[in-house]
mmCIF file of C-alpha atoms in Angstrom:
data_model
loop_
_atom_site.group_PDB
_atom_site.id
_atom_site.type_symbol
_atom_site.label_atom_id
_atom_site.label_comp_id
_atom_site.label_asym_id
_atom_site.label_seq_id
_atom_site.Cartn_x
_atom_site.Cartn_y
_atom_site.Cartn_z
ATOM 1 C CA MET A 14 -6.277 27.646 -6.305
ATOM 2 C CA ILE A 15 -6.013 23.776 -6.329
ATOM 3 C CA SER A 16 -7.602 21.248 -8.409
ATOM 4 C CA VAL A 17 -8.149 18.078 -6.724
ATOM 5 C CA ILE A 18 -8.528 15.127 -8.987
ATOM 6 C CA VAL A 19 -10.182 12.008 -7.445
ATOM 7 C CA ALA A 20 -9.992 8.791 -9.518
ATOM 8 C CA ALA A 21 -12.683 6.397 -8.358
ATOM 9 C CA TYR A 22 -13.389 2.922 -9.690
ATOM 10 C CA ASN A 23 -15.582 0.260 -7.822
ATOM 11 C CA VAL A 24 -14.568 1.887 -4.221
ATOM 12 C CA ALA A 25 -18.027 2.159 -2.790
ATOM 13 C CA ASP A 26 -16.866 1.201 0.660
ATOM 14 C CA TYR A 27 -14.205 3.848 0.516
ATOM 15 C CA ILE A 28 -15.225 6.840 -1.543
ATOM 16 C CA GLY A 29 -17.538 8.386 1.346
ATOM 17 C CA PRO A 30 -14.668 8.747 3.892
ATOM 18 C CA CYS A 31 -12.404 10.017 0.845
ATOM 19 C CA LEU A 32 -14.789 12.748 0.045
ATOM 20 C CA ALA A 33 -15.792 13.665 3.386
ATOM 21 C CA SER A 34 -12.085 14.174 4.251
ATOM 22 C CA LEU A 35 -11.717 16.544 1.195
ATOM 23 C CA LEU A 36 -14.774 18.533 1.750
ATOM 24 C CA VAL A 37 -14.206 19.874 5.086
ATOM 25 C CA PRO A 38 -14.885 23.516 5.818
ATOM 26 C CA GLU A 39 -11.386 24.558 5.993
ATOM 27 C CA ALA A 40 -10.604 23.446 2.460
ATOM 28 C CA GLU A 41 -11.140 26.749 0.598
ATOM 29 C CA ASN A 42 -9.977 27.905 -2.563
ATOM 30 C CA CYS A 43 -10.213 24.425 -4.313
ATOM 31 C CA GLU A 44 -12.147 22.324 -6.747
ATOM 32 C CA ILE A 45 -12.728 18.638 -6.140
ATOM 33 C CA ILE A 46 -13.021 16.708 -9.474
ATOM 34 C CA VAL A 47 -14.407 13.054 -9.012
ATOM 35 C CA VAL A 48 -13.802 11.074 -12.070
ATOM 36 C CA ASP A 49 -16.011 7.901 -11.825
ATOM 37 C CA ASP A 50 -14.131 5.416 -14.018
ATOM 38 C CA GLY A 51 -16.948 3.392 -14.937
ATOM 39 C CA SER A 52 -17.752 1.869 -11.567
ATOM 40 C CA THR A 53 -20.162 -1.041 -11.481
ATOM 41 C CA ASP A 54 -20.784 -0.980 -7.868
ATOM 42 C CA ALA A 55 -22.387 1.419 -5.621
ATOM 43 C CA THR A 56 -19.745 4.000 -5.991
ATOM 44 C CA PRO A 57 -22.085 6.524 -8.168
ATOM 45 C CA GLN A 58 -24.585 6.400 -5.522
ATOM 46 C CA VAL A 59 -22.326 7.138 -2.979
ATOM 47 C CA ILE A 60 -21.002 10.017 -4.677
ATOM 48 C CA ALA A 61 -24.657 11.228 -5.454
ATOM 49 C CA GLY A 62 -24.962 11.724 -1.838
ATOM 50 C CA TYR A 63 -22.478 14.491 -1.586
ATOM 51 C CA HIS A 64 -23.606 18.052 -2.507
ATOM 52 C CA ASP A 65 -21.078 20.723 -2.237
ATOM 53 C CA PRO A 66 -20.163 23.610 -4.647
ATOM 54 C CA ARG A 67 -16.572 22.666 -4.557
ATOM 55 C CA LEU A 68 -17.448 19.231 -6.040
ATOM 56 C CA ARG A 69 -17.691 18.225 -9.726
ATOM 57 C CA VAL A 70 -18.427 14.647 -10.874
ATOM 58 C CA ILE A 71 -17.317 13.176 -14.153
ATOM 59 C CA ARG A 72 -18.643 9.771 -15.314
ATOM 60 C CA ARG A 73 -17.090 7.833 -18.088
ATOM 61 C CA ALA A 74 -16.394 4.436 -19.450
ATOM 62 C CA ASN A 75 -13.850 2.417 -17.619
ATOM 63 C CA GLY A 76 -10.250 3.119 -18.945
ATOM 64 C CA GLY A 77 -7.874 2.756 -16.051
ATOM 65 C CA PRO A 78 -6.457 4.910 -13.313
ATOM 66 C CA GLY A 79 -4.202 6.644 -15.767
ATOM 67 C CA SER A 80 -7.027 7.576 -18.160
ATOM 68 C CA ALA A 81 -9.251 8.682 -15.221
ATOM 69 C CA ARG A 82 -6.455 11.037 -14.061
ATOM 70 C CA ASN A 83 -6.178 12.485 -17.666
ATOM 71 C CA THR A 84 -9.941 13.181 -17.796
ATOM 72 C CA GLY A 85 -9.510 15.202 -14.249
ATOM 73 C CA LEU A 86 -6.522 16.945 -15.969
ATOM 74 C CA GLU A 87 -8.556 18.177 -18.961
ATOM 75 C CA ALA A 88 -11.182 19.362 -16.522
ATOM 76 C CA ALA A 89 -9.109 20.954 -13.975
ATOM 77 C CA ARG A 90 -9.510 24.812 -13.782
ATOM 78 C CA TYR A 91 -6.816 25.931 -11.555
ATOM 79 C CA ASP A 92 -3.008 26.273 -11.458
ATOM 80 C CA TYR A 93 -1.995 23.492 -8.878
ATOM 81 C CA ILE A 94 -3.011 19.882 -8.928
ATOM 82 C CA LEU A 95 -3.391 17.335 -6.330
ATOM 83 C CA PHE A 96 -4.227 13.729 -7.066
ATOM 84 C CA VAL A 97 -6.134 11.336 -4.752
ATOM 85 C CA ASP A 98 -7.098 7.854 -5.040
ATOM 86 C CA GLY A 99 -10.664 7.061 -4.359
ATOM 87 C CA ASP A 100 -10.090 4.441 -1.766
ATOM 88 C CA ASP A 101 -7.725 6.639 0.322
ATOM 89 C CA TRP A 102 -8.263 9.441 2.427
ATOM 90 C CA VAL A 103 -6.452 12.807 3.267
ATOM 91 C CA GLN A 104 -5.878 14.819 6.433
ATOM 92 C CA PRO A 105 -8.246 17.657 6.861
ATOM 93 C CA GLU A 106 -5.526 20.030 6.900
ATOM 94 C CA LEU A 107 -4.286 19.107 3.272
ATOM 95 C CA ILE A 108 -5.868 21.912 1.173
ATOM 96 C CA PRO A 109 -4.788 24.781 3.777
ATOM 97 C CA THR A 110 -1.417 23.499 4.337
ATOM 98 C CA CYS A 111 -0.772 23.364 0.590
ATOM 99 C CA LEU A 112 -2.209 26.827 0.236
ATOM 100 C CA ALA A 113 -0.143 28.203 2.926
ATOM 101 C CA TYR A 114 2.934 26.624 1.031
ATOM 102 C CA ILE A 115 2.225 28.144 -2.123
ATOM 103 C CA GLN A 116 2.042 31.602 -0.749
ATOM 104 C CA GLN A 117 5.380 30.910 1.101
ATOM 105 C CA HIS A 118 7.198 29.585 -1.980
ATOM 106 C CA PRO A 119 5.545 31.131 -4.955
ATOM 107 C CA ASN A 120 8.350 29.902 -7.460
ATOM 108 C CA ALA A 121 8.122 26.319 -6.369
ATOM 109 C CA ASP A 122 6.678 23.922 -9.156
ATOM 110 C CA LEU A 123 6.468 20.672 -6.883
ATOM 111 C CA PHE A 124 5.676 20.143 -3.236
ATOM 112 C CA VAL A 125 6.028 16.580 -1.603
ATOM 113 C CA PHE A 126 4.495 15.665 1.683
ATOM 114 C CA ASP A 127 4.524 12.553 4.079
ATOM 115 C CA TYR A 128 1.981 9.979 4.151
ATOM 116 C CA VAL A 129 1.009 6.816 6.094
ATOM 117 C CA ASP A 130 0.631 3.398 4.798
ATOM 118 C CA VAL A 131 -2.623 1.697 6.278
ATOM 119 C CA MET A 132 -2.407 -2.040 6.569
ATOM 120 C CA ASP A 133 -4.738 -4.579 8.092
ATOM 121 C CA TYR A 134 -2.265 -5.058 10.991
ATOM 122 C CA GLY A 135 -1.398 -1.228 11.707
ATOM 123 C CA THR A 136 0.182 1.879 10.051
ATOM 124 C CA ARG A 137 3.578 2.820 8.838
ATOM 125 C CA ASP A 138 4.549 6.638 8.712
ATOM 126 C CA ARG A 139 6.300 7.331 5.220
ATOM 127 C CA ILE A 140 8.695 10.248 5.356
ATOM 128 C CA CYS A 141 9.523 11.804 1.768
ATOM 129 C CA GLU A 142 12.349 14.265 1.019
ATOM 130 C CA ALA A 143 12.489 16.944 -1.528
ATOM 131 C CA ASN A 144 14.833 15.027 -4.069
ATOM 132 C CA PHE A 145 14.410 12.705 -6.765
ATOM 133 C CA TRP A 146 14.937 9.578 -4.909
ATOM 134 C CA GLU A 147 12.890 10.227 -1.732
ATOM 135 C CA ALA A 148 9.965 11.986 -3.125
ATOM 136 C CA LYS A 149 8.679 8.391 -4.045
ATOM 137 C CA SER A 150 6.858 7.792 -7.694
ATOM 138 C CA ALA A 151 3.160 7.975 -6.487
ATOM 139 C CA PRO A 152 1.377 11.006 -7.582
ATOM 140 C CA TRP A 153 -0.824 11.629 -4.365
ATOM 141 C CA ASN A 154 1.849 12.703 -2.066
ATOM 142 C CA LYS A 155 2.591 15.511 -4.175
ATOM 143 C CA LEU A 156 1.234 19.026 -5.179
ATOM 144 C CA PHE A 157 1.961 19.952 -8.705
ATOM 145 C CA ARG A 158 2.239 23.245 -10.454
ATOM 146 C CA ARG A 159 0.291 22.785 -13.484
ATOM 147 C CA THR A 160 2.830 24.212 -15.689
ATOM 148 C CA LEU A 161 5.258 21.405 -14.615
ATOM 149 C CA ILE A 162 2.756 18.716 -16.172
ATOM 150 C CA GLY A 163 2.374 20.758 -19.279
ATOM 151 C CA ASP A 164 0.608 18.759 -21.957
ATOM 152 C CA GLU A 165 1.987 15.389 -20.805
ATOM 153 C CA ARG A 166 -0.431 13.050 -19.516
ATOM 154 C CA PHE A 167 -0.444 9.468 -17.636
ATOM 155 C CA ASP A 168 -0.048 6.600 -20.049
ATOM 156 C CA GLU A 169 -3.285 4.815 -20.582
ATOM 157 C CA ASP A 170 -2.062 1.672 -21.896
ATOM 158 C CA ILE A 171 -0.278 0.111 -19.060
ATOM 159 C CA TRP A 172 -0.379 -0.306 -15.531
ATOM 160 C CA TYR A 173 2.299 1.354 -13.105
ATOM 161 C CA GLU A 174 1.541 4.497 -15.342
ATOM 162 C CA ASP A 175 2.546 6.546 -12.205
ATOM 163 C CA LEU A 176 6.015 5.376 -12.289
ATOM 164 C CA ALA A 177 6.319 5.853 -16.138
ATOM 165 C CA ILE A 178 5.560 9.488 -15.561
ATOM 166 C CA VAL A 179 6.001 10.861 -12.119
ATOM 167 C CA ARG A 180 9.544 10.294 -11.836
ATOM 168 C CA PRO A 181 10.394 12.440 -14.965
ATOM 169 C CA TRP A 182 7.974 15.218 -13.370
ATOM 170 C CA VAL A 183 10.040 15.114 -10.135
ATOM 171 C CA ALA A 184 13.384 15.156 -11.935
ATOM 172 C CA ARG A 185 12.104 18.325 -13.932
ATOM 173 C CA ALA A 186 11.084 20.185 -10.973
ATOM 174 C CA LYS A 187 13.436 23.187 -10.728
ATOM 175 C CA GLN A 188 12.346 23.960 -7.002
ATOM 176 C CA LEU A 189 10.904 21.062 -5.118
ATOM 177 C CA ILE A 190 9.812 21.959 -1.674
ATOM 178 C CA ARG A 191 9.113 19.613 1.346
ATOM 179 C CA ILE A 192 5.944 20.068 3.103
ATOM 180 C CA ASP A 193 6.921 18.849 6.826
ATOM 181 C CA ALA A 194 3.562 17.081 7.623
ATOM 182 C CA ILE A 195 1.627 13.788 7.210
ATOM 183 C CA LEU A 196 -1.058 14.978 5.022
ATOM 184 C CA TYR A 197 -2.303 11.484 3.112
ATOM 185 C CA ASN A 198 -3.398 8.061 4.031
ATOM 186 C CA TYR A 199 -2.757 5.156 1.612
ATOM 187 C CA ARG A 200 -4.640 1.928 1.866
ATOM 188 C CA PHE A 201 -1.619 -0.156 1.333
ATOM 189 C CA THR A 202 -3.511 -3.569 1.541
ATOM 190 C CA ARG A 203 -6.850 -3.015 -0.058
ATOM 191 C CA PRO A 204 -8.085 -6.160 -1.837
ATOM 192 C CA GLY A 205 -8.727 -5.587 -5.271
ATOM 193 C CA SER A 206 -6.269 -2.521 -5.604
ATOM 194 C CA THR A 207 -3.874 -2.450 -8.686
ATOM 195 C CA MET A 208 -0.743 -2.340 -6.251
ATOM 196 C CA ASN A 209 -1.960 -5.495 -4.316
ATOM 197 C CA SER A 210 -2.977 -7.566 -7.522
ATOM 198 C CA LEU A 211 -0.888 -10.558 -8.305
ATOM 199 C CA ASP A 212 -2.213 -10.828 -12.097
ATOM 200 C CA VAL A 213 0.844 -11.458 -13.819
ATOM 201 C CA GLU A 214 0.003 -9.824 -17.024
ATOM 202 C CA ARG A 215 -0.254 -6.556 -14.942
ATOM 203 C CA LEU A 216 2.901 -7.283 -13.187
ATOM 204 C CA LEU A 217 4.588 -7.505 -16.535
ATOM 205 C CA ASP A 218 3.950 -3.972 -17.356
ATOM 206 C CA LEU A 219 6.344 -3.012 -14.744
ATOM 207 C CA PRO A 220 9.430 -3.383 -16.866
ATOM 208 C CA LEU A 221 7.630 -1.392 -19.692
ATOM 209 C CA ALA A 222 6.712 1.409 -17.292
ATOM 210 C CA ILE A 223 10.444 1.837 -16.066
ATOM 211 C CA SER A 224 11.549 1.790 -19.547
ATOM 212 C CA ARG A 225 9.162 4.738 -20.650
ATOM 213 C CA CYS A 226 10.409 6.571 -17.294
ATOM 214 C CA VAL A 227 14.141 5.983 -18.426
ATOM 215 C CA ALA A 228 13.210 7.267 -21.984
ATOM 216 C CA ARG A 229 11.462 10.508 -20.814
ATOM 217 C CA ILE A 230 14.511 11.231 -18.468
ATOM 218 C CA GLU A 231 16.885 10.575 -21.290
ATOM 219 C CA ALA A 232 15.004 12.743 -23.779
ATOM 220 C CA ASP A 233 15.613 15.851 -21.795
ATOM 221 C CA PRO A 234 19.271 17.006 -21.318
ATOM 222 C CA TYR A 235 18.424 19.088 -18.442
ATOM 223 C CA LEU A 236 17.388 15.996 -16.377
ATOM 224 C CA LEU A 237 20.691 14.167 -17.183
ATOM 225 C CA GLN A 238 22.777 16.694 -15.224
ATOM 226 C CA ALA A 239 24.814 14.442 -12.826
ATOM 227 C CA GLU A 240 24.407 16.795 -9.889
ATOM 228 C CA ARG A 241 20.505 16.384 -10.176
ATOM 229 C CA LEU A 242 20.096 12.467 -10.410
ATOM 230 C CA GLY A 243 23.561 11.121 -9.700
ATOM 231 C CA LEU A 244 25.596 9.061 -12.139
ATOM 232 C CA ASP A 245 24.096 5.947 -11.466
ATOM 233 C CA TRP A 246 20.518 7.089 -11.628
ATOM 234 C CA LYS A 247 19.461 4.547 -14.344
ATOM 235 C CA SER A 248 21.045 1.687 -12.436
ATOM 236 C CA ARG A 249 19.113 2.649 -9.302
ATOM 237 C CA LEU A 250 15.947 3.063 -11.188
ATOM 238 C CA TYR A 251 16.223 -0.280 -12.949
ATOM 239 C CA THR A 252 17.341 -2.098 -9.653
ATOM 240 C CA VAL A 253 15.078 -0.477 -7.037
ATOM 241 C CA GLU A 254 11.955 0.178 -8.899
ATOM 242 C CA ALA A 255 11.850 -2.594 -11.227
ATOM 243 C CA PHE A 256 14.017 -5.622 -10.324
ATOM 244 C CA ILE A 257 13.557 -5.347 -6.641
ATOM 245 C CA GLN A 258 9.789 -4.551 -6.772
ATOM 246 C CA GLY A 259 9.058 -7.001 -9.465
ATOM 247 C CA VAL A 260 11.321 -10.053 -9.015
ATOM 248 C CA ILE A 261 12.030 -10.086 -5.453
ATOM 249 C CA ASN A 262 8.994 -8.437 -3.578
ATOM 250 C CA ARG A 263 6.296 -9.444 -5.992
ATOM 251 C CA GLY A 264 7.941 -12.813 -6.919
ATOM 252 C CA GLN A 265 7.727 -14.097 -3.411
ATOM 253 C CA GLN A 266 4.008 -13.525 -3.378
ATOM 254 C CA ILE A 267 3.531 -16.013 -6.231
ATOM 255 C CA THR A 268 3.454 -19.423 -4.402
ATOM 256 C CA ASP A 269 3.168 -21.665 -7.518
ATOM 257 C CA ARG A 270 6.918 -22.444 -8.329
ATOM 258 C CA LYS A 271 6.269 -22.941 -12.087
ATOM 259 C CA VAL A 272 4.200 -19.806 -12.323
ATOM 260 C CA ARG A 273 6.651 -17.769 -10.436
ATOM 261 C CA MET A 274 9.778 -18.957 -12.266
ATOM 262 C CA GLU A 275 7.945 -18.439 -15.744
ATOM 263 C CA TYR A 276 6.920 -14.705 -14.535
ATOM 264 C CA VAL A 277 10.513 -14.080 -13.311
ATOM 265 C CA LYS A 278 11.956 -15.283 -16.849
ATOM 266 C CA GLN A 279 9.424 -13.029 -18.569
ATOM 267 C CA PHE A 280 9.826 -9.987 -16.240
ATOM 268 C CA ILE A 281 13.722 -10.128 -16.972
ATOM 269 C CA GLU A 282 13.169 -10.671 -20.797
ATOM 270 C CA TYR A 283 10.901 -7.410 -20.809
ATOM 271 C CA LEU A 284 13.450 -5.335 -19.231
ATOM 272 C CA ALA A 285 14.886 -3.120 -21.868
ATOM 273 C CA GLU A 286 18.345 -3.047 -20.222
ATOM 274 C CA PRO A 287 18.776 -5.813 -17.829
ATOM 275 C CA GLU A 288 22.768 -5.062 -17.748
ATOM 276 C CA CYS A 289 21.473 -1.847 -15.699
ATOM 277 C CA VAL A 290 20.369 -3.993 -12.652
ATOM 278 C CA ASP A 291 23.268 -3.591 -10.018
ATOM 279 C CA THR A 292 23.318 -6.652 -7.588
ATOM 280 C CA GLN A 293 25.276 -4.695 -5.189
ATOM 281 C CA ILE A 294 22.409 -2.632 -4.562
ATOM 282 C CA VAL A 295 20.287 -5.657 -4.078
ATOM 283 C CA ARG A 296 23.014 -6.799 -1.445
ATOM 284 C CA GLN A 297 22.681 -3.336 0.370
ATOM 285 C CA HIS A 298 18.941 -4.122 0.742
ATOM 286 C CA TYR A 299 18.628 -7.933 1.205
ATOM 287 C CA GLY A 300 21.863 -9.382 1.829
ATOM 288 C CA ARG A 301 24.263 -11.786 -0.010
ATOM 289 C CA ILE A 302 21.950 -14.797 -0.564
ATOM 290 C CA VAL A 303 19.516 -12.683 -2.123
ATOM 291 C CA SER A 304 22.039 -10.730 -4.287
ATOM 292 C CA THR A 305 23.583 -14.231 -5.451
ATOM 293 C CA ALA A 306 19.873 -15.463 -6.437
ATOM 294 C CA SER A 307 19.413 -12.150 -8.480
ATOM 295 C CA ARG A 308 22.846 -13.002 -10.351
ATOM 296 C CA PHE A 309 21.489 -16.264 -11.259
ATOM 297 C CA HIS A 310 18.167 -14.966 -12.364
ATOM 298 C CA LEU A 311 19.946 -12.193 -14.609
ATOM 299 C CA ALA A 312 22.195 -14.827 -16.073
ATOM 300 C CA GLY A 313 19.093 -17.077 -16.907
ATOM 301 C CA ALA A 314 19.688 -19.632 -14.486
ATOM 302 C CA HIS A 315 16.282 -19.344 -13.049
ATOM 303 C CA LYS A 316 15.923 -22.610 -11.145
ATOM 304 C CA ALA A 317 19.222 -21.835 -9.241
ATOM 305 C CA GLY A 318 17.842 -18.302 -8.576
ATOM 306 C CA ASP A 319 14.469 -19.498 -7.555
ATOM 307 C CA LEU A 320 16.007 -22.131 -5.213
ATOM 308 C CA LEU A 321 17.967 -19.529 -3.405
ATOM 309 C CA LEU A 322 15.072 -16.909 -3.059
ATOM 310 C CA HIS A 323 12.391 -19.402 -2.282
ATOM 311 C CA GLY A 324 13.266 -23.122 -2.264
ATOM 312 C CA LEU A 325 15.587 -22.948 0.920
ATOM 313 C CA GLY A 326 12.851 -21.364 2.889
ATOM 314 C CA GLU A 327 10.263 -23.769 1.732
ATOM 315 C CA ILE A 328 12.621 -26.664 2.532
ATOM 316 C CA LYS A 329 13.183 -25.337 6.088
ATOM 317 C CA ARG A 330 9.541 -24.959 6.653
ATOM 318 C CA ALA A 331 8.856 -28.457 5.426
ATOM 319 C CA ILE A 332 11.504 -29.897 7.976
ATOM 320 C CA ARG A 333 10.096 -27.964 10.779
ATOM 321 C CA VAL A 334 6.531 -29.165 9.938
ATOM 322 C CA SER A 335 7.830 -32.924 9.538
ATOM 323 C CA ALA A 336 9.633 -32.516 13.039
ATOM 324 C CA GLY A 337 6.395 -31.176 14.567
ATOM 325 C CA LEU A 338 8.041 -27.640 15.343
ATOM 326 C CA SER A 339 5.349 -25.767 13.755
#
């Protein structure tokens, strides 16, 4: 039996398709727990339009996605847990496929499946693998045995709460099984979503989330076995999940140079172990110029780093405009 926890906040335009995709006739032996996290739009009214014995609705004051998922975990009655965001939707075969894999692999404590990024301009398949690095850090492309989660809960005081806890859960899984199917549709570019927010204060929670993730892994000797995560696991986490995501990817979305440079400065200051960032990994992903810019930023030379990462492109665009080339 599977408990599906749907966290919903101000998703009136999306919660209907989400619930419709879950409440299909073939989705048996499950409960759908919708946690309305204090929505102020028409989300409660849309949810009220669905009547199904599998559906349970919990309404609570707004506390954020981590808190909403925790409320769902406390209410869940079954041995396996799926997480769904209220603005996404699933494939109709999600529940039947998960139940079939549970029967085939009764000792597995975590299953991971593929998903689709849904963007304004198209879609992109995301293939996940049954290992620490390629399972991703999201909670919604996984089926958890409840005992793997235990009494642990999502952090409620930060954004990026999934990064802080999901990676340690994946690391702890003794038997991780890949479900070879695309079962989830993730709205990658929805306006107002946490992942698409450019709220600098929220973005600065990312270093804290990675620090908590690392601390949870380091607290468990079983997780530190070299064959499980690799000797460079901490460096890879700090580089890929924190520095590349926060400084390079998010930084380029901040168009105001002064705001961007202050954000990058603070972001690096908030990293508990900035020395773990490996610019060679950055070079593998983005090339020599971005790697060099990263070294400047890590050394505190933010003007030089910003010039390499953003300024040269801005200068080239200005020249093209003045020459009438664009």
